[in-house]
Short mmCIF file of C-alpha atoms and ligand atoms in Angstrom, two decimals:
data_model
loop_
_atom_site.label_atom_id
_atom_site.label_comp_id
_atom_site.label_asym_id
_atom_site.label_seq_id
_atom_site.Cartn_x
_atom_site.Cartn_y
_atom_site.Cartn_z
CA MET A 7 21.47 -13.78 -19.33
CA ALA A 8 23.86 -15.20 -16.74
CA ALA A 9 22.16 -15.72 -13.39
CA ARG A 10 24.66 -13.55 -11.55
CA VAL A 11 24.23 -10.63 -13.95
CA ALA A 12 20.46 -10.94 -13.80
CA GLU A 13 20.58 -10.83 -10.03
CA ASP A 14 22.75 -7.74 -9.97
CA ILE A 15 20.52 -5.93 -12.41
CA PHE A 16 17.50 -7.07 -10.46
CA ALA A 17 18.95 -5.60 -7.27
CA ASP A 18 19.31 -2.25 -9.04
CA ILE A 19 15.79 -2.50 -10.39
CA LEU A 20 14.42 -3.10 -6.90
CA GLU A 21 16.31 -0.12 -5.52
CA ARG A 22 14.95 2.04 -8.29
CA ALA A 23 11.40 0.77 -7.86
CA LYS A 24 11.56 1.74 -4.21
CA THR A 25 12.59 5.27 -5.10
CA LEU A 26 9.92 5.57 -7.77
CA ASP A 27 7.17 4.53 -5.41
CA PRO A 28 8.29 5.14 -1.83
CA ALA A 29 4.85 4.42 -0.39
CA ASN A 30 5.10 0.80 -1.49
CA ALA A 31 8.80 0.22 -0.81
CA ARG A 32 9.25 -2.79 1.46
CA LYS A 33 12.14 -4.60 3.04
CA TRP A 34 10.69 -7.94 1.96
CA PHE A 35 11.39 -7.05 -1.67
CA ASP A 36 14.79 -8.57 -0.85
CA LYS A 37 13.13 -11.97 -0.79
CA LEU A 38 11.91 -11.71 -4.38
CA THR A 39 13.74 -13.81 -6.94
CA VAL A 40 14.38 -13.65 -10.69
CA PRO A 41 13.40 -17.01 -12.16
CA HIS A 42 13.44 -15.55 -15.64
CA PHE A 43 15.02 -12.49 -17.23
CA ASP A 44 15.91 -12.35 -20.89
CA GLY A 45 16.35 -8.61 -21.19
CA GLY A 46 12.87 -8.06 -22.62
CA SER A 47 10.73 -9.85 -20.14
CA LEU A 48 11.31 -10.02 -16.44
CA ARG A 49 9.47 -12.54 -14.31
CA ILE A 50 9.68 -11.87 -10.62
CA GLY A 51 9.36 -14.79 -8.22
CA CYS A 52 7.32 -14.37 -5.04
CA PRO A 53 6.98 -16.56 -1.94
CA ASP A 54 3.20 -16.87 -2.19
CA ASP A 55 0.10 -15.76 -4.03
CA ALA A 56 -0.72 -12.99 -1.59
CA THR A 57 2.56 -11.36 -2.51
CA VAL A 58 1.90 -11.88 -6.22
CA GLN A 59 -1.49 -10.19 -5.89
CA PHE A 60 -0.10 -7.35 -3.84
CA LEU A 61 2.68 -6.63 -6.31
CA ARG A 62 0.39 -6.88 -9.32
CA ASP A 63 -2.11 -4.53 -7.73
CA ASN A 64 0.32 -1.98 -6.36
CA CYS A 65 3.76 -2.22 -7.88
CA LYS A 66 3.52 -3.33 -11.47
CA SER A 67 3.97 0.10 -12.96
CA SER A 68 6.82 1.18 -10.69
CA PHE A 69 8.66 -2.11 -11.26
CA THR A 70 8.17 -1.78 -15.00
CA ARG A 71 9.44 1.78 -15.02
CA ALA A 72 12.36 0.81 -12.85
CA ALA A 73 13.27 -2.08 -15.15
CA GLN A 74 13.13 0.18 -18.19
CA GLN A 75 15.19 2.88 -16.57
CA ILE A 76 17.86 0.51 -15.35
CA THR A 77 18.18 -1.53 -18.54
CA GLY A 78 17.35 1.20 -21.02
CA HIS A 79 15.06 -1.24 -22.84
CA LEU A 80 11.38 -1.87 -23.00
CA VAL A 81 10.85 -4.55 -20.40
CA SER A 82 7.62 -6.27 -19.48
CA VAL A 83 7.30 -7.31 -15.88
CA ASP A 84 5.16 -9.97 -14.31
CA PHE A 85 4.98 -11.69 -10.96
CA SER A 86 4.45 -15.34 -10.15
CA VAL A 87 4.96 -17.76 -7.31
CA ASP A 88 8.50 -19.11 -7.26
CA HIS A 89 7.75 -22.72 -6.46
CA GLN A 90 11.24 -23.34 -5.19
CA LYS A 91 10.83 -20.65 -2.56
CA GLU A 92 7.15 -21.02 -1.91
CA SER A 93 6.39 -20.45 1.75
CA SER A 94 3.14 -22.37 1.73
CA PRO A 95 2.13 -24.82 -0.97
CA ARG A 96 -1.50 -23.88 -0.60
CA SER A 97 -1.36 -20.72 -2.63
CA GLU A 98 -3.93 -21.98 -5.09
CA ARG A 99 -6.53 -21.53 -2.39
CA TYR A 100 -6.21 -17.77 -2.64
CA GLY A 101 -9.22 -17.10 -4.78
CA PRO A 102 -9.55 -13.78 -6.53
CA MET A 103 -11.38 -12.53 -3.49
CA LEU A 104 -8.69 -13.28 -0.98
CA ARG A 105 -6.34 -10.44 -1.73
CA LEU A 106 -4.28 -10.41 1.41
CA ASN A 107 -1.87 -7.60 2.01
CA PRO A 108 1.43 -9.22 3.00
CA ASP A 109 2.07 -6.39 5.49
CA TYR A 110 -1.12 -7.03 7.38
CA THR A 111 -0.09 -9.86 9.67
CA PHE A 112 -0.32 -10.30 13.43
CA GLU A 113 3.43 -10.03 13.56
CA ASN A 114 3.28 -6.54 12.08
CA PHE A 115 0.46 -5.41 14.33
CA VAL A 116 1.40 -3.46 17.44
CA VAL A 117 -0.79 -4.30 20.41
CA GLY A 118 -1.65 -1.64 22.96
CA PRO A 119 -4.48 -0.77 25.32
CA SER A 120 -6.49 0.77 22.47
CA ASN A 121 -6.73 -2.45 20.46
CA ARG A 122 -5.91 -5.24 22.91
CA LEU A 123 -9.37 -6.81 22.97
CA ALA A 124 -9.79 -6.62 19.20
CA HIS A 125 -6.38 -8.17 18.67
CA ALA A 126 -6.85 -10.94 21.23
CA SER A 127 -10.24 -11.89 19.83
CA CYS A 128 -8.87 -11.97 16.31
CA VAL A 129 -6.04 -14.24 17.37
CA ALA A 130 -8.47 -16.54 19.16
CA VAL A 131 -10.78 -16.71 16.17
CA SER A 132 -7.95 -17.40 13.74
CA GLN A 133 -6.89 -20.39 15.82
CA SER A 134 -10.25 -22.03 15.82
CA LEU A 135 -12.72 -20.83 13.21
CA GLY A 136 -16.32 -20.90 14.35
CA ASN A 137 -15.54 -22.01 17.89
CA THR A 138 -14.79 -18.95 19.95
CA TYR A 139 -16.44 -15.63 19.19
CA ASN A 140 -19.05 -15.83 16.50
CA PRO A 141 -19.69 -13.44 14.96
CA LEU A 142 -16.73 -11.26 15.76
CA PHE A 143 -17.50 -7.62 15.15
CA LEU A 144 -14.72 -5.00 15.18
CA TYR A 145 -15.46 -1.34 15.07
CA GLY A 146 -13.57 1.93 15.27
CA ASN A 147 -12.73 5.04 13.31
CA SER A 148 -10.95 4.99 10.03
CA GLY A 149 -7.25 4.17 10.02
CA LEU A 150 -7.12 2.34 13.34
CA GLY A 151 -6.29 -1.11 12.02
CA LYS A 152 -9.57 -2.93 11.33
CA THR A 153 -8.65 -4.02 7.83
CA HIS A 154 -5.17 -4.96 9.03
CA LEU A 155 -6.64 -7.28 11.68
CA LEU A 156 -9.09 -8.89 9.27
CA HIS A 157 -6.27 -9.73 6.88
CA ALA A 158 -4.18 -11.05 9.75
CA VAL A 159 -6.97 -13.41 10.84
CA CYS A 160 -7.26 -14.80 7.30
CA CYS A 161 -3.54 -15.17 6.91
CA GLU A 162 -3.17 -16.97 10.22
CA ALA A 163 -6.19 -19.22 9.69
CA MET A 164 -4.91 -20.24 6.26
CA GLN A 165 -1.57 -21.12 7.74
CA ARG A 166 -3.13 -23.22 10.45
CA SER A 167 -5.53 -25.19 8.38
CA ASP A 168 -4.81 -26.80 5.07
CA SER A 169 -8.38 -26.99 4.01
CA ALA A 170 -10.09 -23.87 5.36
CA VAL A 171 -12.04 -21.96 2.73
CA ILE A 172 -12.12 -18.28 3.51
CA GLN A 173 -13.74 -15.35 1.78
CA LEU A 174 -12.59 -11.87 2.66
CA LEU A 175 -14.10 -8.90 0.91
CA SER A 176 -15.31 -5.41 1.46
CA CYS A 177 -18.99 -4.98 2.02
CA GLU A 178 -19.11 -2.86 -1.08
CA GLU A 179 -17.79 -5.74 -3.11
CA PHE A 180 -20.28 -8.09 -1.50
CA VAL A 181 -23.12 -5.76 -2.49
CA ASN A 182 -21.76 -5.30 -6.01
CA ARG A 183 -21.45 -9.01 -6.51
CA PHE A 184 -24.95 -9.51 -5.28
CA ILE A 185 -26.28 -6.90 -7.69
CA ARG A 186 -24.36 -8.49 -10.54
CA ALA A 187 -25.73 -11.91 -9.61
CA ILE A 188 -29.25 -10.54 -9.80
CA GLU A 189 -28.55 -8.95 -13.17
CA GLU A 190 -27.08 -12.15 -14.49
CA GLY A 191 -29.86 -14.25 -13.01
CA ASN A 192 -27.34 -16.23 -10.98
CA VAL A 193 -28.35 -15.59 -7.39
CA ALA A 194 -28.04 -19.30 -6.65
CA GLY A 195 -24.39 -19.20 -7.70
CA PHE A 196 -23.80 -16.20 -5.49
CA GLN A 197 -25.44 -17.91 -2.57
CA SER A 198 -23.50 -21.11 -2.88
CA GLN A 199 -20.26 -19.14 -3.12
CA PHE A 200 -20.84 -17.39 0.19
CA ARG A 201 -22.83 -19.93 2.13
CA THR A 202 -20.35 -22.77 1.83
CA VAL A 203 -17.23 -21.18 3.30
CA ASP A 204 -15.56 -21.84 6.63
CA ALA A 205 -15.17 -18.17 7.31
CA LEU A 206 -16.78 -15.12 5.78
CA VAL A 207 -14.95 -11.90 6.54
CA ILE A 208 -16.62 -8.67 5.52
CA ASP A 209 -14.96 -5.30 5.92
CA ASP A 210 -16.86 -2.04 6.43
CA VAL A 211 -20.37 -3.41 6.84
CA GLN A 212 -21.68 0.11 7.44
CA PHE A 213 -21.90 0.03 3.65
CA LEU A 214 -25.07 -2.06 4.04
CA ARG A 215 -26.97 0.97 5.25
CA GLU A 216 -30.02 1.70 3.16
CA ARG A 217 -29.40 -1.30 0.92
CA GLU A 218 -32.48 -3.23 1.82
CA GLN A 219 -32.24 -6.11 -0.56
CA SER A 220 -28.57 -6.66 0.18
CA GLN A 221 -29.35 -6.62 3.89
CA GLN A 222 -31.90 -9.34 3.35
CA GLU A 223 -29.46 -11.44 1.39
CA PHE A 224 -26.81 -10.86 3.98
CA PHE A 225 -29.23 -11.91 6.70
CA HIS A 226 -29.81 -15.25 5.02
CA THR A 227 -26.11 -15.75 4.34
CA PHE A 228 -25.43 -15.00 7.98
CA ASN A 229 -28.00 -17.53 9.18
CA ALA A 230 -26.79 -20.24 6.85
CA LEU A 231 -23.21 -19.85 8.02
CA TYR A 232 -24.03 -19.40 11.66
CA ASN A 233 -26.28 -22.42 11.81
CA ASN A 234 -23.49 -24.51 10.34
CA GLY A 235 -21.02 -23.30 12.91
CA LYS A 236 -19.04 -21.30 10.35
CA GLN A 237 -17.11 -18.21 11.33
CA ILE A 238 -18.33 -14.70 10.56
CA ILE A 239 -16.10 -11.68 11.08
CA LEU A 240 -17.22 -8.15 10.41
CA SER A 241 -15.84 -4.66 10.74
CA ALA A 242 -17.53 -1.27 10.70
CA ASP A 243 -16.95 2.34 11.62
CA SER A 244 -19.52 2.20 14.43
CA PRO A 245 -21.13 -0.41 16.69
CA PRO A 246 -24.02 -2.42 15.20
CA GLY A 247 -26.75 -0.36 16.84
CA LYS A 248 -25.30 2.91 15.52
CA ILE A 249 -25.20 1.96 11.84
CA PRO A 250 -28.00 4.04 10.32
CA SER A 251 -30.96 2.18 8.86
CA LEU A 252 -29.62 -1.26 9.53
CA GLU A 253 -32.40 -3.78 10.06
CA GLU A 254 -33.10 -4.65 13.66
CA ARG A 255 -32.62 -8.37 13.06
CA LEU A 256 -29.13 -7.77 11.67
CA ILE A 257 -28.22 -5.51 14.58
CA SER A 258 -29.25 -8.20 16.99
CA ARG A 259 -27.26 -10.89 15.18
CA PHE A 260 -24.16 -8.73 14.98
CA ASN A 261 -24.37 -8.47 18.76
CA TRP A 262 -24.61 -12.22 19.35
CA GLY A 263 -20.90 -12.82 19.53
CA LEU A 264 -18.19 -10.40 20.56
CA VAL A 265 -18.21 -6.72 19.69
CA ALA A 266 -14.73 -5.23 20.10
CA ARG A 267 -13.97 -1.55 19.87
CA ILE A 268 -10.68 -0.13 18.63
CA ASP A 269 -9.69 3.25 20.05
CA PRO A 270 -7.08 5.68 18.80
CA PRO A 271 -3.65 4.45 19.92
CA SER A 272 -1.78 5.92 22.84
CA TYR A 273 1.49 7.76 22.35
CA GLU A 274 3.56 4.69 23.27
CA THR A 275 1.67 2.52 20.80
CA ARG A 276 2.15 5.11 18.10
CA VAL A 277 5.89 5.19 18.68
CA ALA A 278 6.00 1.41 18.39
CA ILE A 279 3.93 1.52 15.19
CA VAL A 280 6.24 4.09 13.61
CA GLN A 281 9.20 1.86 14.42
CA LYS A 282 7.49 -1.20 13.04
CA LYS A 283 6.52 0.55 9.82
CA ALA A 284 10.01 2.00 9.40
CA HIS A 285 11.43 -1.48 9.83
CA LEU A 286 9.12 -2.83 7.12
CA ARG A 287 10.60 -0.25 4.77
CA ASP A 288 14.13 -0.97 5.91
CA LEU A 289 14.35 2.64 7.00
CA SER A 290 16.36 3.27 10.08
CA ILE A 291 15.19 6.14 12.22
CA SER A 292 16.24 7.03 15.72
CA ASP A 293 13.91 6.77 18.73
CA GLU A 294 13.93 10.52 18.84
CA ILE A 295 12.48 10.75 15.33
CA ALA A 296 9.93 8.00 15.96
CA GLU A 297 8.81 9.91 19.03
CA TYR A 298 8.64 13.14 17.09
CA ILE A 299 6.41 11.58 14.42
CA ALA A 300 4.22 9.92 17.04
CA ARG A 301 3.68 13.25 18.76
CA LYS A 302 2.83 15.01 15.51
CA VAL A 303 0.34 12.47 14.24
CA GLN A 304 -2.31 11.43 16.67
CA ALA A 305 -5.60 10.44 15.14
CA ASN A 306 -5.02 8.20 12.19
CA ILE A 307 -2.28 5.66 11.68
CA ARG A 308 -2.46 6.04 7.95
CA GLU A 309 -0.98 9.51 8.41
CA LEU A 310 1.93 8.06 10.33
CA GLU A 311 2.64 6.02 7.25
CA GLY A 312 2.41 9.09 5.04
CA ALA A 313 5.01 10.76 7.22
CA LEU A 314 7.34 7.79 6.93
CA THR A 315 6.87 7.69 3.17
CA THR A 316 7.93 11.32 2.97
CA LEU A 317 11.05 10.62 4.99
CA TYR A 318 11.78 7.56 2.91
CA ALA A 319 11.50 9.59 -0.29
CA LEU A 320 13.87 12.18 1.07
CA ALA A 321 16.30 9.56 2.21
CA THR A 322 16.36 7.73 -1.11
CA THR A 323 15.66 10.32 -3.84
CA ALA A 324 17.65 13.09 -2.23
CA GLY A 325 20.13 10.79 -0.50
CA GLU A 326 19.69 12.56 2.83
CA GLN A 327 20.53 11.17 6.23
CA ILE A 328 17.37 11.38 8.25
CA THR A 329 18.11 13.66 11.14
CA LEU A 330 15.59 15.00 13.60
CA GLU A 331 15.97 18.38 12.01
CA LEU A 332 15.19 17.04 8.55
CA ALA A 333 12.18 15.18 9.90
CA GLN A 334 10.96 18.36 11.53
CA THR A 335 11.28 20.48 8.41
CA ALA A 336 9.85 17.78 6.21
CA LEU A 337 6.86 17.05 8.37
CA ASN A 338 6.18 20.40 9.87
CA GLY A 339 2.63 21.55 9.54
CA GLN A 340 1.60 19.07 6.91
CA ILE A 341 2.23 15.54 7.70
CA SER A 342 0.87 13.87 4.62
CA LEU A 343 3.30 15.41 2.19
CA ALA A 344 3.91 12.27 0.29
CA ALA A 345 0.25 11.86 -0.42
CA ARG A 346 0.38 15.32 -1.96
CA HIS A 347 0.23 15.33 -5.69
CA ILE A 348 3.45 16.73 -7.10
CA SER A 349 3.06 18.01 -10.63
CA ILE A 350 5.67 18.63 -13.29
CA THR A 351 4.77 22.31 -12.99
CA ASP A 352 5.88 22.29 -9.32
CA ILE A 353 9.18 20.87 -10.42
CA ILE A 354 9.66 23.24 -13.31
CA GLU A 355 8.88 26.20 -11.08
CA ALA A 356 11.47 25.19 -8.51
CA VAL A 357 14.13 24.52 -11.12
CA THR A 358 13.55 27.65 -13.22
CA SER A 359 13.61 29.86 -10.17
CA HIS A 360 16.77 28.23 -8.83
CA PHE A 361 18.66 28.59 -12.13
CA ASP A 362 16.96 31.80 -13.10
CA VAL A 363 15.97 30.48 -16.52
CA ARG A 364 12.61 30.68 -18.28
CA LEU A 365 10.30 27.81 -19.04
CA ALA A 366 10.45 28.84 -22.70
CA ASP A 367 14.21 28.22 -22.60
CA LEU A 368 13.76 24.76 -21.17
CA GLN A 369 11.27 24.01 -23.90
CA SER A 370 13.44 25.48 -26.64
CA LYS A 371 16.01 23.69 -28.76
CA LYS A 372 18.89 25.43 -26.96
CA ARG A 373 21.61 23.04 -25.94
CA SER A 374 24.00 25.26 -24.02
CA GLN A 375 25.02 23.86 -20.66
CA SER A 376 23.21 26.65 -18.78
CA ILE A 377 19.90 25.52 -20.29
CA ALA A 378 20.51 21.83 -20.87
CA GLU A 379 21.42 21.08 -17.28
CA PRO A 380 18.33 22.60 -15.64
CA ARG A 381 16.26 20.86 -18.29
CA GLN A 382 17.85 17.52 -17.45
CA ILE A 383 17.37 18.13 -13.74
CA CYS A 384 13.68 18.76 -14.37
CA MET A 385 13.46 15.46 -16.18
CA TYR A 386 15.26 13.60 -13.43
CA LEU A 387 13.09 15.07 -10.67
CA ALA A 388 9.90 14.53 -12.66
CA ARG A 389 10.90 10.92 -13.14
CA ASN A 390 11.51 10.41 -9.45
CA LEU A 391 8.80 12.49 -7.87
CA THR A 392 5.84 12.05 -10.21
CA LYS A 393 4.16 9.14 -11.89
CA HIS A 394 4.47 10.61 -15.39
CA SER A 395 5.83 8.51 -18.20
CA LEU A 396 9.02 9.36 -20.07
CA GLU A 397 6.91 10.55 -23.01
CA GLU A 398 4.81 12.84 -20.84
CA ILE A 399 7.86 14.35 -19.21
CA GLY A 400 9.43 14.90 -22.61
CA GLY A 401 6.17 16.48 -23.73
CA HIS A 402 6.30 19.09 -20.97
CA LEU A 403 9.84 20.01 -21.85
CA GLY A 404 9.52 20.92 -25.50
CA GLY A 405 8.27 17.67 -26.97
CA ARG A 406 11.41 15.60 -26.40
CA ASP A 407 11.23 11.88 -26.93
CA HIS A 408 11.55 9.21 -24.27
CA THR A 409 15.16 8.28 -25.04
CA THR A 410 16.22 11.88 -24.44
CA VAL A 411 14.46 11.86 -21.09
CA MET A 412 15.98 8.53 -20.16
CA HIS A 413 19.43 9.74 -21.10
CA ALA A 414 18.94 12.89 -19.00
CA CYS A 415 17.85 10.84 -16.00
CA SER A 416 20.85 8.58 -16.07
CA LYS A 417 23.21 11.50 -16.63
CA ILE A 418 21.88 13.35 -13.58
CA GLN A 419 21.82 10.14 -11.57
CA ASN A 420 25.52 9.63 -12.32
CA ALA A 421 26.35 13.24 -11.59
CA LYS A 422 24.57 12.90 -8.26
CA ARG A 423 26.83 9.99 -7.38
CA SER A 424 30.09 11.61 -8.38
CA ASP A 425 29.51 15.28 -7.64
CA PRO A 426 28.68 16.35 -4.07
CA GLN A 427 27.46 19.72 -5.32
CA MET A 428 24.92 18.09 -7.59
CA HIS A 429 23.92 15.85 -4.72
CA ALA A 430 23.28 18.83 -2.48
CA LEU A 431 21.41 20.68 -5.18
CA LEU A 432 19.07 17.76 -5.84
CA SER A 433 18.39 17.39 -2.12
CA GLU A 434 17.58 21.04 -1.81
CA LEU A 435 15.25 21.06 -4.81
CA THR A 436 13.50 17.87 -3.69
CA LYS A 437 12.95 19.37 -0.27
CA GLN A 438 11.55 22.56 -1.76
CA ILE A 439 9.23 20.72 -4.13
CA THR A 440 7.89 18.27 -1.58
CA GLN A 441 7.33 21.03 0.93
CA THR A 442 5.47 23.52 -1.23
CA PRO A 443 2.18 23.97 0.59
CA GLN A 444 -0.77 22.32 -1.01
CA ALA A 445 -2.93 24.56 -3.17
P1 LIG B 507 -9.03 0.78 9.09
O1 LIG B 507 -9.41 -0.44 8.30
O2 LIG B 507 -9.44 0.70 10.52
O3 LIG B 507 -9.45 2.07 8.46
P2 LIG B 507 -6.37 -0.05 8.42
O4 LIG B 507 -6.40 -1.45 8.89
O5 LIG B 507 -6.48 0.20 6.97
O6 LIG B 507 -7.46 0.84 9.17
O7 LIG B 507 -5.04 0.62 8.99
C1 LIG B 507 -4.46 1.78 8.44
C2 LIG B 507 -2.96 1.61 8.48
O8 LIG B 507 -2.53 1.65 9.82
C3 LIG B 507 -2.51 0.28 7.92
O9 LIG B 507 -1.33 0.48 7.21
C4 LIG B 507 -2.22 -0.55 9.14
O10 LIG B 507 -1.18 -1.49 8.91
C5 LIG B 507 -1.80 0.47 10.15
N1 LIG B 507 -2.11 0.09 11.53
C6 LIG B 507 -3.23 0.34 12.21
N2 LIG B 507 -3.14 -0.13 13.48
C7 LIG B 507 -1.92 -0.69 13.58
C8 LIG B 507 -1.22 -1.35 14.64
N3 LIG B 507 -1.75 -1.50 15.86
N4 LIG B 507 0.02 -1.82 14.38
C9 LIG B 507 0.58 -1.64 13.17
N5 LIG B 507 -0.03 -1.03 12.14
C10 LIG B 507 -1.25 -0.55 12.33
MG1 LIG B 508 -10.46 -0.52 6.52
#
């Protein structure tokens, strides 16, 4: 396929993938390349291994669906580092355990009074592993940015030092690996893996509670690293002394370095976070809307993101301009709409009641316009608002096969472009479906 054509198709695929999975739509998708596309297999080039991992973990199915919808063929999608565009040639150092989220950098972290100490200590540690605060212990409620900061430290430290070996994992994973090592009789292997790093970063150490043997192992790992001047960074939902049934000797070690608390963000910080997150999605929202969202969502930043995802979905699927009014209706009362599970039944209910047709008609063989169009609209909305496959959608609508569903989707997509009435109707239905209160 000619490079130019492949690039154009790829641009469409990316747009579609963003609509199919608004929660993972990112502006930096623009930087992805197409080193290989032969119609049947699409290899997507990424700047580094962290991006490869992120896309494999989160976006493979939406990219695959998007590629199939846009090309109308079965396409297999994979991601790899594009060595011509590689941002850092050290990607091979990302072991399977260093799954860094490309969004979680210092640059994307908004600093405010609630997290200033945590942020500053993380920056200091990342610049000189083992030499400033050791261990560094971050704590705070869920959704306040602990994991984000831990990833940012790793990312920054990797960029600064060519040779640093870093392990970042959740405490749960640490415990599971330990248990597996015992089962496999390879505790020595486990120990050498964790005791020889330059930095060990463990997220959510409250998970150690009541796991006596893991606590012991962790204690020895801690000592080995600490005595060798290696960096230890930990996060938890409460300060060391408040983690239930944590051994006294671990509590005391966790307190040796710096313990930094993260509080819920102030209003001003929340506004800045909303703007930052919108920017990451290439979503432009006015200050007024950012302020509105920041006022609505107070406790947990993850919910701010849910709100933005909802707006993004409305802006892309329904093609709406995001006005304050739309934001208010969309987010009113239930901010995490996008996290809500939308089922095909929700969609069918909205469509049948709008057109005043029966489900049995949609499922029947009837092909009159008055039945075929609502049926096709159901298929289109199901494709865009749920994660169901073409086959499953066809199954709900009278056992139609995937090519029929695909044809319906592209027909409605075209009608949406050329017919303002269809455009308005789809917006209205999308709004209704995404706003139906959760059962
Ligand atoms: P925790 O690990 O404390 O539960 P996370 O690090 O998972 O929280 O953060 C939840 C979400 O909120 C993430 O998407 C993260 O990027 C975002 N977030 C939290 N604090 C900030 C901040 N100060 N600036 C930007 N994003 C933030
Ligand atoms: Mg976390």
